[in-house]
Structures are given as C-alpha cells and as structure tokens.
C-alpha cells in the first residue's frame, strides 16, 4: 500500500511556482526529500498536509484523500515543521496535556518512553529548551499518537552528531515492521546515506528525480582531470563544472561514462552530497 501518492501538485506564488510535483512512497520505507533552500521542499510538505492551499493536483495520504479526509489523515500522520514554538512560556507537561486531546490514539506510555530517550524534562518551559531539544520534543509528540506516516521538515537540524544518530536509529525502528513510512526533508545528506531507501530531488519547484537511493547515486559519476583534457564536446556533458588552478571537477551522467573514460578522466562514485553540490552549483 502506498502511504503517499502525490500527483500533479502545483502552487503558484509571484516569484515561485511548484510545478506538477509527482511522487509515491510505499509502506515500510524512508524517503529523503532534498534540494537547495527555496527549491520547494517545505511548500510541498505544507500543501500535502493542507497547511497551505494548493493550486492543483491530487494528494492521497494513508489511503485517504486530502483535503476531503483531512481530520482522519491528521490522526494517521505525524508531522514536524521548523519554527513552531508551541506555547513558549508553558511547561512541556502542560503543552502535552493540551495537545494529546486532539488525537484519538494518543499513547501515554509511548510518549513517556520517547521523552526518557530524548531526556526531555516535563517541568521545563518550552522557551527554555535548546533548538535541538525543541526538535526532539516535537518528534516525541508527532510519534505518540501512533501515526502510520511521519512527515518531517529538517528533523535533524540543530542536533549534534550523536543526537542525529539516535534519531536515525529511531526512524529505522519506526519503519521496521513494514507498515510505517517516513518522508523527511533535510540538507544533511549524511543522515540520508544511513537510513533513506528512496530519494526525491526537487529543483526550482520541479521534481528532478524520485527513485531508490542506490539507483539515484549510480545514475551519476564524479569526474576530474587536467584543464587540457576538457574538450568542448565533453564540457557540455559536465554538470556543475568547477575549473580551478590544478584542473577541473564535476558530475556526469553514468550513461556518459564511456566518454569520460575516453577523455582519461579520474572517475569515482559520488555521495549524495557530491551530487547535490554539483547539481546546485551556479
């Protein structure tokens, strides 16, 4: 069963358009949603949850249609967006007491275990939490009503490496029964290297690719060489070309590997970060 089905999603602003966004996500998988700041990641996630009106397209989450089944969907989906400050002067325990009444399947036991895992003090005011602890608390709340799907916008931002690793482990535990899934946007591609099954890449409001992580990475190669090796017919194939004092480097489609080899270039397999840096290089 697909927990996410997005088809032809559009959103128009004066200076930006979300253009015919399409992707799906099955049960039991983690999808990383990547692209540079301003590419449309947050706009896509917010329109999917009807936090922002869309200008076209179809959205099905957990087998239900948005916005027709919005209330039911939001009982099945946990979501976290940056910049949400809840009630800054209220204690965490008080905020939770108010929040949990909105959900039919709130699990106090699960909430307590997550707070213990994240070392969240129920007597602290929300404003007293660090940026990282605010993220942890938001995730604890999002997971405590037993959602089928998590939609997270920059969930590991503001966390130290150890905390990010703990969160990645939690994500893997969440989907291991094959019945839950996670979609999260991030610019920390090393987290996706550890846990993502699929990658959806958005650039300037359009989906550049949406496929399994290994296929996405294997569709590109990194190339490097001396300046005199960079012939016009090859230069036109290099993505994100960077020419420097010692030579050049860039990205090429794997389908052009023979051309790169004939040019005598150094060839290697790129990381997700390599791909993103070269695709976004101006």
CSV table of C-alpha atoms in Angstrom, one decimal:
chain,number,residue,atom,x,y,z
A,1,UNK,CA,0.0,0.0,0.0
A,2,UNK,CA,1.2,3.5,-0.8
A,3,UNK,CA,1.1,5.8,2.2
A,4,UNK,CA,1.9,8.8,0.0
A,5,UNK,CA,0.5,9.5,-3.5
A,6,UNK,CA,1.2,13.0,-4.9
A,7,UNK,CA,0.2,13.7,-8.4
A,8,UNK,CA,0.5,17.0,-10.4
A,9,UNK,CA,0.8,19.1,-7.2
A,10,UNK,CA,1.0,22.8,-8.1
A,11,UNK,CA,1.3,26.0,-6.0
A,12,UNK,CA,1.8,29.5,-7.5
A,13,UNK,CA,3.5,32.5,-5.9
A,14,UNK,CA,4.5,35.7,-7.6
A,15,UNK,CA,8.2,34.7,-7.6
A,16,UNK,CA,8.0,30.9,-7.4
A,17,UNK,CA,5.9,28.0,-8.7
A,18,UNK,CA,5.6,24.4,-7.6
A,19,UNK,CA,5.2,22.6,-10.9
A,20,UNK,CA,3.5,19.3,-11.4
A,21,UNK,CA,5.1,17.5,-8.4
A,22,UNK,CA,4.7,13.7,-8.5
A,23,UNK,CA,6.0,11.0,-6.2
A,24,UNK,CA,4.8,8.0,-4.2
A,25,UNK,CA,6.0,6.2,-1.1
A,26,UNK,CA,5.1,2.6,0.0
A,27,UNK,CA,4.7,1.2,3.5
A,28,UNK,CA,8.0,0.3,5.2
A,29,UNK,CA,10.3,2.8,3.7
A,30,UNK,CA,12.1,6.1,4.4
A,31,UNK,CA,12.3,8.8,1.7
A,32,UNK,CA,14.7,11.7,1.8
A,33,UNK,CA,13.4,14.9,0.2
A,34,UNK,CA,16.3,17.0,-0.9
A,35,UNK,CA,17.1,20.2,-2.8
A,36,UNK,CA,18.6,23.6,-2.0
A,37,UNK,CA,16.9,26.1,0.2
A,38,UNK,CA,14.0,27.7,-1.7
A,39,UNK,CA,13.6,24.7,-4.1
A,40,UNK,CA,10.1,24.0,-2.8
A,41,UNK,CA,10.6,21.3,-0.1
A,42,UNK,CA,8.6,23.0,2.7
A,43,UNK,CA,6.0,24.3,0.3
A,44,UNK,CA,5.4,20.7,-1.0
A,45,UNK,CA,5.1,19.3,2.5
A,46,UNK,CA,2.8,22.0,3.7
A,47,UNK,CA,0.5,21.7,0.7
A,48,UNK,CA,0.4,17.9,1.2
A,49,UNK,CA,-1.0,18.5,4.7
A,50,UNK,CA,-3.3,21.3,3.7
A,51,UNK,CA,-1.4,23.8,5.8
A,52,UNK,CA,-1.2,25.7,2.6
A,53,UNK,CA,-3.7,25.7,-0.2
A,54,UNK,CA,-2.6,24.1,-3.4
A,55,UNK,CA,-3.4,25.3,-7.0
A,56,UNK,CA,-3.8,21.9,-8.5
A,57,UNK,CA,-3.1,18.2,-8.1
A,58,UNK,CA,-4.1,15.2,-6.1
A,59,UNK,CA,-2.9,14.2,-2.6
A,60,UNK,CA,-3.6,10.8,-1.0
A,61,UNK,CA,-2.1,10.0,2.4
A,62,UNK,CA,-2.6,6.7,4.2
A,63,UNK,CA,-5.2,5.7,1.5
A,64,UNK,CA,-7.3,8.8,2.2
A,65,UNK,CA,-7.8,12.0,0.1
A,66,UNK,CA,-6.7,15.4,1.2
A,67,UNK,CA,-8.5,17.7,1.9
A,68,UNK,CA,-11.7,15.7,1.9
A,69,UNK,CA,-10.4,13.4,4.7
A,70,UNK,CA,-8.2,15.9,6.5
A,71,UNK,CA,-9.2,15.1,10.1
A,72,UNK,CA,-8.8,11.4,9.6
A,73,UNK,CA,-5.5,11.9,7.8
A,74,UNK,CA,-4.1,14.0,10.6
A,75,UNK,CA,-4.9,11.2,13.1
A,76,UNK,CA,-2.8,8.9,10.9
A,77,UNK,CA,0.1,11.3,10.1
A,78,UNK,CA,2.7,12.8,12.5
A,79,UNK,CA,4.4,15.9,11.2
A,80,UNK,CA,7.0,18.3,12.4
A,81,UNK,CA,7.9,21.7,10.9
A,82,UNK,CA,10.7,24.0,11.9
A,83,UNK,CA,9.8,27.3,13.6
A,84,UNK,CA,6.9,26.0,15.6
A,85,UNK,CA,7.1,27.4,19.2
A,86,UNK,CA,4.0,25.8,20.8
A,87,UNK,CA,3.3,27.9,23.9
A,88,UNK,CA,6.8,29.4,24.8
A,89,UNK,CA,6.0,30.1,28.4
A,90,UNK,CA,4.1,26.9,29.2
A,91,UNK,CA,5.7,23.8,30.7
A,92,UNK,CA,6.3,20.8,28.5
A,93,UNK,CA,3.9,18.6,30.5
A,94,UNK,CA,1.1,21.3,30.2
A,95,UNK,CA,1.6,21.6,26.4
A,96,UNK,CA,1.4,17.8,26.1
A,97,UNK,CA,-1.8,17.6,28.2
A,98,UNK,CA,-3.5,20.1,25.8
A,99,UNK,CA,-2.1,18.6,22.6
A,100,UNK,CA,-2.9,14.9,23.2
A,101,UNK,CA,-6.7,15.7,23.3
A,102,UNK,CA,-6.6,16.3,19.6
A,103,UNK,CA,-5.7,12.7,18.9
A,104,UNK,CA,-7.8,9.5,19.2
A,105,UNK,CA,-4.9,7.1,19.6
A,106,UNK,CA,-2.6,9.0,21.9
A,107,UNK,CA,-0.3,6.6,23.8
A,108,UNK,CA,0.9,8.0,27.1
A,109,UNK,CA,3.3,5.1,27.5
A,110,UNK,CA,5.0,5.7,24.2
A,111,UNK,CA,5.2,9.4,24.9
A,112,UNK,CA,6.9,8.7,28.3
A,113,UNK,CA,9.4,6.3,26.7
A,114,UNK,CA,10.3,8.8,24.0
A,115,UNK,CA,10.8,11.6,26.5
A,116,UNK,CA,13.0,9.4,28.6
A,117,UNK,CA,15.0,8.5,25.5
A,118,UNK,CA,15.4,12.2,24.5
A,119,UNK,CA,15.9,13.3,28.1
A,120,UNK,CA,13.0,15.8,27.9
A,121,UNK,CA,12.2,17.5,31.3
A,122,UNK,CA,8.4,17.8,31.6
A,123,UNK,CA,8.8,20.7,34.1
A,124,UNK,CA,10.8,22.9,31.7
A,125,UNK,CA,9.1,25.7,29.8
A,126,UNK,CA,9.3,25.3,26.0
A,127,UNK,CA,11.2,28.5,25.7
A,128,UNK,CA,13.9,27.0,28.0
A,129,UNK,CA,14.7,24.2,25.6
A,130,UNK,CA,17.6,24.4,23.2
A,131,UNK,CA,16.9,24.3,19.4
A,132,UNK,CA,17.8,20.6,19.4
A,133,UNK,CA,15.6,19.7,22.3
A,134,UNK,CA,12.7,21.6,20.7
A,135,UNK,CA,13.1,19.3,17.7
A,136,UNK,CA,13.2,16.2,19.9
A,137,UNK,CA,10.1,17.2,21.8
A,138,UNK,CA,8.2,17.9,18.5
A,139,UNK,CA,9.2,14.5,17.2
A,140,UNK,CA,8.1,12.8,20.5
A,141,UNK,CA,4.7,14.5,20.2
A,142,UNK,CA,4.4,13.6,16.5
A,143,UNK,CA,5.1,9.9,17.2
A,144,UNK,CA,3.0,9.5,20.3
A,145,UNK,CA,-0.4,9.2,18.6
A,146,UNK,CA,0.7,6.1,16.7
A,147,UNK,CA,0.8,7.5,13.2
A,148,UNK,CA,1.3,5.4,10.1
A,149,UNK,CA,3.3,8.1,8.4
A,150,UNK,CA,5.8,10.7,9.6
A,151,UNK,CA,6.3,13.9,7.5
A,152,UNK,CA,9.2,15.9,8.8
A,153,UNK,CA,10.8,19.1,7.7
A,154,UNK,CA,14.5,19.3,8.6
A,155,UNK,CA,14.1,16.9,11.6
A,156,UNK,CA,17.9,16.6,12.4
A,157,UNK,CA,18.7,20.3,12.1
A,158,UNK,CA,20.1,21.7,15.3
A,159,UNK,CA,21.1,18.3,16.7
A,160,UNK,CA,24.6,17.3,17.5
A,161,UNK,CA,26.0,14.2,15.6
A,162,UNK,CA,25.3,11.8,18.5
A,163,UNK,CA,21.7,13.0,18.8
A,164,UNK,CA,21.2,12.8,15.0
A,165,UNK,CA,22.5,9.3,15.0
A,166,UNK,CA,20.0,8.4,17.8
A,167,UNK,CA,17.2,9.9,15.7
A,168,UNK,CA,18.2,8.0,12.6
A,169,UNK,CA,18.0,4.8,14.7
A,170,UNK,CA,14.6,5.7,15.9
A,171,UNK,CA,13.4,6.3,12.3
A,172,UNK,CA,14.7,2.8,11.3
A,173,UNK,CA,12.9,1.3,14.3
A,174,UNK,CA,9.7,3.1,13.3
A,175,UNK,CA,9.5,1.5,9.8
A,176,UNK,CA,11.0,-1.9,10.5
A,177,UNK,CA,7.6,-3.6,10.9
A,178,UNK,CA,6.9,-2.8,7.2
A,179,UNK,CA,3.7,-0.9,8.0
A,180,UNK,CA,5.0,2.6,8.6
A,181,UNK,CA,6.9,5.1,6.5
A,182,UNK,CA,8.8,8.4,6.8
A,183,UNK,CA,9.2,11.4,4.4
A,184,UNK,CA,11.6,14.0,5.6
A,185,UNK,CA,13.4,16.9,4.0
A,186,UNK,CA,16.9,17.6,5.0
A,187,UNK,CA,20.1,19.3,3.8
A,188,UNK,CA,22.2,16.9,6.0
A,189,UNK,CA,22.7,14.2,3.3
A,190,UNK,CA,24.9,12.1,5.6
A,191,UNK,CA,21.8,11.2,7.6
A,192,UNK,CA,20.1,10.0,4.3
A,193,UNK,CA,23.2,7.9,3.5
A,194,UNK,CA,22.5,6.0,6.7
A,195,UNK,CA,18.7,5.5,6.6
A,196,UNK,CA,17.0,6.5,3.4
A,197,UNK,CA,15.6,3.9,1.0
A,198,UNK,CA,14.4,6.5,-1.6
A,199,UNK,CA,15.4,10.0,-2.7
A,200,UNK,CA,13.2,12.6,-4.2
A,201,UNK,CA,15.1,15.6,-5.5
A,202,UNK,CA,13.4,18.9,-6.2
A,203,UNK,CA,14.9,21.9,-8.0
A,204,UNK,CA,13.2,25.2,-8.7
A,205,UNK,CA,9.8,23.7,-7.9
A,206,UNK,CA,10.2,20.7,-10.2
A,207,UNK,CA,11.0,17.1,-9.3
A,208,UNK,CA,14.4,16.2,-10.8
A,209,UNK,CA,14.3,12.6,-9.7
A,210,UNK,CA,12.4,10.3,-7.4
A,211,UNK,CA,13.8,6.8,-7.2
A,212,UNK,CA,15.6,4.4,-4.8
A,213,UNK,CA,18.8,5.8,-3.3
A,214,UNK,CA,21.2,3.4,-4.9
A,215,UNK,CA,19.7,4.0,-8.4
A,216,UNK,CA,19.9,7.7,-7.8
A,217,UNK,CA,23.6,7.6,-6.8
A,218,UNK,CA,24.5,5.2,-9.6
A,219,UNK,CA,23.0,7.5,-12.2
A,220,UNK,CA,25.9,9.9,-11.8
A,221,UNK,CA,29.7,9.7,-11.7
A,222,UNK,CA,32.2,12.3,-10.5
A,223,UNK,CA,34.9,13.3,-12.9
A,224,UNK,CA,38.2,15.2,-12.5
A,225,UNK,CA,41.1,15.9,-14.8
A,226,UNK,CA,43.5,18.5,-16.2
A,227,UNK,CA,42.4,21.6,-18.0
A,228,UNK,CA,43.8,20.4,-21.3
A,229,UNK,CA,41.6,17.3,-21.1
A,230,UNK,CA,38.4,19.4,-21.1
A,231,UNK,CA,37.3,19.4,-24.7
A,232,UNK,CA,34.1,21.3,-25.8
A,233,UNK,CA,32.2,18.1,-26.5
A,234,UNK,CA,33.0,16.8,-23.0
A,235,UNK,CA,32.5,20.1,-21.2
A,236,UNK,CA,28.9,20.2,-22.4
A,237,UNK,CA,28.2,17.0,-20.6
A,238,UNK,CA,29.7,18.0,-17.3
A,239,UNK,CA,27.2,19.1,-14.6
A,240,UNK,CA,28.4,21.7,-12.1
A,241,UNK,CA,31.8,22.1,-13.7
A,242,UNK,CA,34.4,23.7,-11.4
A,243,UNK,CA,37.6,24.7,-13.1
A,244,UNK,CA,40.5,25.5,-10.7
A,245,UNK,CA,44.2,26.1,-10.8
A,246,UNK,CA,45.1,22.4,-10.9
A,247,UNK,CA,42.4,21.2,-13.3
A,248,UNK,CA,38.6,20.7,-13.1
A,249,UNK,CA,36.0,18.6,-11.5
A,250,UNK,CA,32.3,18.0,-12.0
A,251,UNK,CA,29.5,15.5,-12.3
A,252,UNK,CA,28.4,13.4,-15.4
A,253,UNK,CA,25.5,11.1,-16.1
A,254,UNK,CA,26.6,7.5,-15.8
A,255,UNK,CA,25.4,7.0,-19.4
A,256,UNK,CA,28.3,9.2,-20.5
A,257,UNK,CA,30.9,7.1,-18.6
A,258,UNK,CA,32.5,5.8,-21.8
A,259,UNK,CA,33.0,9.4,-23.0
A,260,UNK,CA,34.6,10.3,-19.6
A,261,UNK,CA,36.9,7.2,-19.8
A,262,UNK,CA,38.0,8.1,-23.4
A,263,UNK,CA,39.0,11.5,-22.1
A,264,UNK,CA,41.3,10.0,-19.5
A,265,UNK,CA,39.4,11.4,-16.5
A,266,UNK,CA,39.5,10.3,-12.9
A,267,UNK,CA,36.1,8.7,-12.2
A,268,UNK,CA,34.5,7.9,-8.9
A,269,UNK,CA,31.1,7.2,-7.4
A,270,UNK,CA,29.6,10.3,-5.8
A,271,UNK,CA,27.9,10.7,-2.5
A,272,UNK,CA,24.5,12.3,-2.1
A,273,UNK,CA,26.3,15.5,-1.0
A,274,UNK,CA,28.6,15.4,-4.1
A,275,UNK,CA,25.5,15.1,-6.4
A,276,UNK,CA,23.7,17.9,-4.6
A,277,UNK,CA,26.7,20.3,-4.7
A,278,UNK,CA,27.3,19.8,-8.4
A,279,UNK,CA,23.7,20.0,-9.4
A,280,UNK,CA,23.2,23.2,-7.5
A,281,UNK,CA,26.5,24.8,-8.5
A,282,UNK,CA,26.0,28.0,-10.4
